[in-house]
Each structure stands twice: as structure tokens, then as C-alpha cells.
PDB file of C-alpha atoms in Angstrom:
ATOM      1  CA  UNK B   1       7.262 -20.672 -28.078  1.00 41.00           C
ATOM      2  CA  UNK B   2       5.640 -17.606 -29.127  1.00 44.00           C
ATOM      3  CA  UNK B   3       2.944 -17.536 -26.089  1.00 44.00           C
ATOM      4  CA  UNK B   4       6.361 -17.293 -23.630  1.00 45.00           C
ATOM      5  CA  UNK B   5       7.245 -14.139 -25.528  1.00 47.00           C
ATOM      6  CA  UNK B   6       4.117 -12.505 -25.183  1.00 43.00           C
ATOM      7  CA  UNK B   7       3.970 -13.809 -21.539  1.00 48.00           C
ATOM      8  CA  UNK B   8       7.539 -12.113 -20.577  1.00 54.00           C
ATOM      9  CA  UNK B   9       6.279  -8.297 -21.667  1.00 56.00           C
ATOM     10  CA  UNK B  10       4.132  -6.796 -18.773  1.00 58.00           C
ATOM     11  CA  UNK B  11       0.580  -7.656 -18.545  1.00 61.00           C
ATOM     12  CA  UNK B  12      -2.336  -5.483 -19.892  1.00 70.00           C
ATOM     13  CA  UNK B  13      -4.153  -3.044 -17.128  1.00 73.00           C
ATOM     14  CA  UNK B  14      -7.567  -3.171 -17.098  1.00 80.00           C
ATOM     15  CA  UNK B  15      -9.567  -0.087 -16.181  1.00 86.00           C
ATOM     16  CA  UNK B  16     -10.378  -0.911 -12.811  1.00 87.00           C
ATOM     17  CA  UNK B  17      -6.258  -1.691 -12.189  1.00 85.00           C
ATOM     18  CA  UNK B  18      -5.693   1.947 -13.693  1.00 88.00           C
ATOM     19  CA  UNK B  19      -8.293   3.450 -11.086  1.00 91.00           C
ATOM     20  CA  UNK B  20      -6.632   1.511  -8.511  1.00 90.00           C
ATOM     21  CA  UNK B  21      -3.068   2.516  -9.247  1.00 91.00           C
ATOM     22  CA  UNK B  22      -4.458   6.366  -9.487  1.00 93.00           C
ATOM     23  CA  UNK B  23      -6.437   5.898  -5.821  1.00 93.00           C
ATOM     24  CA  UNK B  24      -2.984   4.192  -4.679  1.00 92.00           C
ATOM     25  CA  UNK B  25      -0.825   7.315  -5.670  1.00 94.00           C
ATOM     26  CA  UNK B  26      -3.507   9.566  -4.857  1.00 95.00           C
ATOM     27  CA  UNK B  27      -3.398   8.258  -1.193  1.00 94.00           C
ATOM     28  CA  UNK B  28       0.147   8.587  -0.948  1.00 94.00           C
ATOM     29  CA  UNK B  29       0.047  12.219  -1.796  1.00 96.00           C
ATOM     30  CA  UNK B  30      -2.695  12.772   0.822  1.00 95.00           C
ATOM     31  CA  UNK B  31      -0.551  11.133   3.091  1.00 93.00           C
ATOM     32  CA  UNK B  32       2.181  13.358   2.574  1.00 94.00           C
ATOM     33  CA  UNK B  33       0.012  16.242   2.595  1.00 93.00           C
ATOM     34  CA  UNK B  34      -1.998  15.434   5.692  1.00 90.00           C
ATOM     35  CA  UNK B  35       1.480  14.807   7.604  1.00 88.00           C
ATOM     36  CA  UNK B  36       3.022  17.961   6.667  1.00 88.00           C
ATOM     37  CA  UNK B  37      -0.557  19.886   7.692  1.00 86.00           C
ATOM     38  CA  UNK B  38      -0.328  18.196  11.079  1.00 81.00           C
ATOM     39  CA  UNK B  39       3.048  18.735  11.504  1.00 78.00           C
ATOM     40  CA  UNK B  40       2.862  22.277  11.266  1.00 74.00           C
ATOM     41  CA  UNK B  41      -0.389  22.582  12.990  1.00 72.00           C
ATOM     42  CA  UNK B  42       1.242  20.754  15.904  1.00 65.00           C
ATOM     43  CA  UNK B  43       4.108  22.984  15.918  1.00 60.00           C
ATOM     44  CA  UNK B  44       1.883  25.900  16.272  1.00 61.00           C
ATOM     45  CA  UNK B  45       0.319  24.739  19.203  1.00 58.00           C
ATOM     46  CA  UNK B  46       3.106  23.407  21.138  1.00 55.00           C
ATOM     47  CA  UNK B  47       5.689  25.761  22.533  1.00 55.00           C
ATOM     48  CA  UNK B  48       8.976  25.602  20.676  1.00 55.00           C
ATOM     49  CA  UNK B  49      10.970  24.455  23.878  1.00 56.00           C
ATOM     50  CA  UNK B  50       8.696  21.946  25.329  1.00 57.00           C
ATOM     51  CA  UNK B  51       8.163  18.296  24.094  1.00 56.00           C
ATOM     52  CA  UNK B  52       5.220  16.115  24.495  1.00 58.00           C
ATOM     53  CA  UNK B  53       5.818  15.403  28.187  1.00 58.00           C
ATOM     54  CA  UNK B  54       6.134  19.063  28.933  1.00 58.00           C
ATOM     55  CA  UNK B  55       9.641  18.866  29.196  1.00 57.00           C
ATOM     56  CA  UNK B  56      11.802  21.399  27.954  1.00 52.00           C
ATOM     57  CA  UNK B  57      13.410  20.713  24.510  1.00 54.00           C
ATOM     58  CA  UNK B  58      12.980  21.236  21.002  1.00 51.00           C
ATOM     59  CA  UNK B  59       9.730  19.416  20.173  1.00 46.00           C
ATOM     60  CA  UNK B  60       9.445  19.401  16.503  1.00 48.00           C
ATOM     61  CA  UNK B  61      13.125  19.571  15.542  1.00 45.00           C
ATOM     62  CA  UNK B  62      13.083  15.388  15.031  1.00 50.00           C
ATOM     63  CA  UNK B  63      10.191  15.372  12.421  1.00 57.00           C
ATOM     64  CA  UNK B  64       9.705  11.799  13.042  1.00 68.00           C
ATOM     65  CA  UNK B  65       6.078  12.062  11.945  1.00 75.00           C
ATOM     66  CA  UNK B  66       7.720  12.043   8.198  1.00 83.00           C
ATOM     67  CA  UNK B  67       8.719   8.170   9.103  1.00 85.00           C
ATOM     68  CA  UNK B  68       5.406   6.814   8.024  1.00 88.00           C
ATOM     69  CA  UNK B  69       5.088   8.638   4.716  1.00 92.00           C
ATOM     70  CA  UNK B  70       8.778   7.812   3.960  1.00 92.00           C
ATOM     71  CA  UNK B  71       8.484   4.109   4.600  1.00 92.00           C
ATOM     72  CA  UNK B  72       5.080   4.260   2.697  1.00 93.00           C
ATOM     73  CA  UNK B  73       6.766   5.752  -0.222  1.00 95.00           C
ATOM     74  CA  UNK B  74       9.688   3.336  -0.092  1.00 95.00           C
ATOM     75  CA  UNK B  75       6.986   0.438   0.135  1.00 93.00           C
ATOM     76  CA  UNK B  76       4.936   2.428  -2.836  1.00 94.00           C
ATOM     77  CA  UNK B  77       7.907   2.692  -5.326  1.00 94.00           C
ATOM     78  CA  UNK B  78       9.450  -0.911  -4.436  1.00 93.00           C
ATOM     79  CA  UNK B  79       6.306  -2.759  -5.204  1.00 91.00           C
ATOM     80  CA  UNK B  80       5.732  -0.861  -8.189  1.00 89.00           C
ATOM     81  CA  UNK B  81       9.164  -1.499  -9.700  1.00 90.00           C
ATOM     82  CA  UNK B  82       8.475  -5.159  -8.487  1.00 87.00           C
ATOM     83  CA  UNK B  83       5.457  -5.540 -10.607  1.00 83.00           C
ATOM     84  CA  UNK B  84       6.647  -3.879 -13.573  1.00 82.00           C
ATOM     85  CA  UNK B  85       8.353  -7.188 -14.756  1.00 78.00           C
ATOM     86  CA  UNK B  86       6.448 -10.527 -14.861  1.00 69.00           C
ATOM     87  CA  UNK B  87       8.582 -13.667 -13.258  1.00 64.00           C
ATOM     88  CA  UNK B  88       7.149 -16.157 -15.543  1.00 58.00           C
ATOM     89  CA  UNK B  89       9.653 -18.644 -14.284  1.00 55.00           C
ATOM     90  CA  UNK B  90       8.384 -18.606 -10.682  1.00 56.00           C
ATOM     91  CA  UNK B  91       5.204 -20.484 -12.059  1.00 54.00           C
ATOM     92  CA  UNK B  92       4.868 -24.129 -12.692  1.00 56.00           C
ATOM     93  CA  UNK B  93       3.538 -23.856 -15.810  1.00 54.00           C
ATOM     94  CA  UNK B  94       5.648 -26.292 -17.966  1.00 57.00           C
ATOM     95  CA  UNK B  95       2.574 -28.448 -18.784  1.00 52.00           C
ATOM     96  CA  UNK B  96       0.510 -25.451 -19.687  1.00 62.00           C
ATOM     97  CA  UNK B  97       2.012 -22.263 -20.804  1.00 65.00           C
ATOM     98  CA  UNK B  98      -1.285 -20.781 -22.225  1.00 70.00           C
ATOM     99  CA  UNK B  99      -2.110 -20.309 -18.367  1.00 75.00           C
ATOM    100  CA  UNK B 100       1.248 -17.875 -18.068  1.00 73.00           C
ATOM    101  CA  UNK B 101      -1.162 -14.619 -19.122  1.00 76.00           C
ATOM    102  CA  UNK B 102      -3.925 -15.365 -16.721  1.00 79.00           C
ATOM    103  CA  UNK B 103      -1.186 -16.415 -13.647  1.00 78.00           C
ATOM    104  CA  UNK B 104       0.846 -13.357 -14.125  1.00 79.00           C
ATOM    105  CA  UNK B 105      -2.377 -11.050 -14.471  1.00 83.00           C
ATOM    106  CA  UNK B 106      -3.394 -12.572 -11.273  1.00 83.00           C
ATOM    107  CA  UNK B 107      -0.234 -11.969  -9.539  1.00 83.00           C
ATOM    108  CA  UNK B 108       0.119  -8.488 -10.880  1.00 85.00           C
ATOM    109  CA  UNK B 109      -3.330  -7.704  -9.332  1.00 87.00           C
ATOM    110  CA  UNK B 110      -2.499  -8.933  -6.125  1.00 88.00           C
ATOM    111  CA  UNK B 111       0.695  -6.908  -5.886  1.00 88.00           C
ATOM    112  CA  UNK B 112      -1.353  -3.651  -6.891  1.00 90.00           C
ATOM    113  CA  UNK B 113      -4.247  -4.511  -4.064  1.00 90.00           C
ATOM    114  CA  UNK B 114      -1.423  -5.083  -1.645  1.00 89.00           C
ATOM    115  CA  UNK B 115       0.121  -1.649  -2.555  1.00 91.00           C
ATOM    116  CA  UNK B 116      -3.221   0.088  -2.186  1.00 92.00           C
ATOM    117  CA  UNK B 117      -4.169  -1.527   1.270  1.00 91.00           C
ATOM    118  CA  UNK B 118      -0.632  -0.921   2.723  1.00 90.00           C
ATOM    119  CA  UNK B 119      -0.658   2.740   1.657  1.00 93.00           C
ATOM    120  CA  UNK B 120      -4.392   2.943   2.968  1.00 91.00           C
ATOM    121  CA  UNK B 121      -3.459   1.568   6.484  1.00 87.00           C
ATOM    122  CA  UNK B 122      -0.387   3.966   6.724  1.00 89.00           C
ATOM    123  CA  UNK B 123      -2.942   6.905   5.857  1.00 90.00           C
ATOM    124  CA  UNK B 124      -5.372   5.869   8.367  1.00 86.00           C
ATOM    125  CA  UNK B 125      -2.830   4.939  11.470  1.00 83.00           C
ATOM    126  CA  UNK B 126      -1.133   8.357  10.576  1.00 84.00           C
ATOM    127  CA  UNK B 127      -4.652   9.888  10.684  1.00 84.00           C
ATOM    128  CA  UNK B 128      -5.586   8.312  14.159  1.00 81.00           C
ATOM    129  CA  UNK B 129      -2.139   9.441  15.553  1.00 79.00           C
ATOM    130  CA  UNK B 130      -2.208  12.917  14.932  1.00 78.00           C
ATOM    131  CA  UNK B 131      -6.073  12.893  16.417  1.00 73.00           C
ATOM    132  CA  UNK B 132      -5.167  11.268  19.522  1.00 69.00           C
ATOM    133  CA  UNK B 133      -1.681  13.218  19.963  1.00 65.00           C
ATOM    134  CA  UNK B 134      -3.874  16.433  19.618  1.00 64.00           C
ATOM    135  CA  UNK B 135      -6.482  15.569  21.999  1.00 62.00           C
ATOM    136  CA  UNK B 136      -9.229  15.386  19.679  1.00 65.00           C
ATOM    137  CA  UNK B 137      -9.421  11.559  19.419  1.00 64.00           C
ATOM    138  CA  UNK B 138      -8.611   8.450  21.676  1.00 70.00           C
ATOM    139  CA  UNK B 139      -6.321   6.561  19.453  1.00 69.00           C
ATOM    140  CA  UNK B 140      -6.700   3.885  17.148  1.00 74.00           C
ATOM    141  CA  UNK B 141     -10.902   2.961  17.390  1.00 79.00           C
ATOM    142  CA  UNK B 142     -11.759  -1.038  18.003  1.00 83.00           C
ATOM    143  CA  UNK B 143     -13.428  -1.467  14.684  1.00 85.00           C
ATOM    144  CA  UNK B 144      -9.957  -0.719  13.038  1.00 81.00           C
ATOM    145  CA  UNK B 145      -8.222  -3.455  14.933  1.00 84.00           C
ATOM    146  CA  UNK B 146     -10.978  -6.000  13.332  1.00 88.00           C
ATOM    147  CA  UNK B 147     -11.084  -4.154   9.934  1.00 86.00           C
ATOM    148  CA  UNK B 148      -7.337  -3.892   9.452  1.00 85.00           C
ATOM    149  CA  UNK B 149      -6.618  -7.600   8.932  1.00 87.00           C
ATOM    150  CA  UNK B 150      -9.630  -8.159   7.044  1.00 90.00           C
ATOM    151  CA  UNK B 151      -8.798  -5.439   4.584  1.00 85.00           C
ATOM    152  CA  UNK B 152      -5.379  -6.168   4.008  1.00 84.00           C
ATOM    153  CA  UNK B 153      -5.525 -10.086   4.000  1.00 88.00           C
ATOM    154  CA  UNK B 154      -9.057 -10.666   2.128  1.00 89.00           C
ATOM    155  CA  UNK B 155      -7.679  -9.411  -1.272  1.00 87.00           C
ATOM    156  CA  UNK B 156      -4.501 -11.875  -0.545  1.00 87.00           C
ATOM    157  CA  UNK B 157      -6.674 -14.907   0.223  1.00 91.00           C
ATOM    158  CA  UNK B 158      -9.080 -14.063  -2.995  1.00 90.00           C
ATOM    159  CA  UNK B 159      -5.925 -13.834  -5.295  1.00 87.00           C
ATOM    160  CA  UNK B 160      -4.491 -16.943  -3.746  1.00 86.00           C
ATOM    161  CA  UNK B 161      -7.398 -18.938  -4.642  1.00 88.00           C
ATOM    162  CA  UNK B 162      -7.783 -17.529  -8.096  1.00 87.00           C
ATOM    163  CA  UNK B 163      -4.234 -18.079  -8.749  1.00 81.00           C
ATOM    164  CA  UNK B 164      -4.608 -21.712  -7.248  1.00 82.00           C
ATOM    165  CA  UNK B 165      -8.103 -22.384  -9.234  1.00 83.00           C
ATOM    166  CA  UNK B 166      -6.411 -21.027 -12.693  1.00 78.00           C
ATOM    167  CA  UNK B 167      -2.988 -23.563 -12.065  1.00 72.00           C
ATOM    168  CA  UNK B 168      -5.294 -26.604 -11.371  1.00 64.00           C
ATOM    169  CA  UNK B 169      -7.827 -26.434 -14.395  1.00 56.00           C
TER     170      UNK B 169
END
């Protein structure tokens, strides 16, 4: 009974978890500042009355380049708020409640890693988009198409294996 009360609180965060949380927040700030920088740099290099296809219009009026940082911020804050409270009823720990803290810790780390990797992927996509749009690059490189699923899904597979291992012990 006392163990369940402890499990309903937020899990303890290790130093590595705090570092990962800070890196995720720093990546989000970098995404916003990079978008702002390239948005204004592009506005200076393109005539105000022409668009990307050299047709007369208001080129930078829509500010659609801010859509990726907005989506990334919503995801970052949403996952952060979701990860604040453990959901002990989501786990099948009725036979062994002392595993609850370990399972909650694994789940919290999984969401923290997903949050960080999603922001990192948005950051890289935005970077490659700006460079290809400005003529300095050729778009998203081939290695990124291979690395993207690995970086995104490797932690998911690892944490699911850890979760399953701790449930079966």
C-alpha cells in the first residue's frame, strides 16, 4: 500500500535525464533562433514583391517557415506535461507492485528520449530545408534518410525491451 503511494509521485530524475531535458530545451531554442535568422536572411535576399517561383507576390508574408517550430514547441510541451504524472494503472503490476517504480522510470525516460529526438529531427529538417532553399545545399542528404529512423526508433526498441524485461522478471 505504501509502495503504491510512492509510485503515484513523479519519478526521480538522474543527472543524465536532466542533461537530456536541458539538451532538448536548448535544441528547441536553437530551432526557433535558426528559423528567425534564416527567415530574415531570406527576406533580405529576395525582392519583396517576388515569390520563390519568380512570380510577383508578397514572398515572406505568410511566414510559413514558423510552422515547424510551432509544431515542435507544441509537441515538446505536450510530451512534457504528459510525462509529469505517472500512470500506474496503465501497467500490469497487480502481482508485483514493487516493480512499479522501475517501470515508471523506464516509461518516463522513453518519453524524454522521444521528445529530444523529435526536436532534433525537426531541427535537422529545418536546417536542410533552409540550405536547399537558399541554394547552398541539395536538400536532405541520403544519410539522413537512413539515420532518421534509427535515431527515432532505436531508443523506442531499447526502452520497450527494458520494459518487457522488467515486467517478466
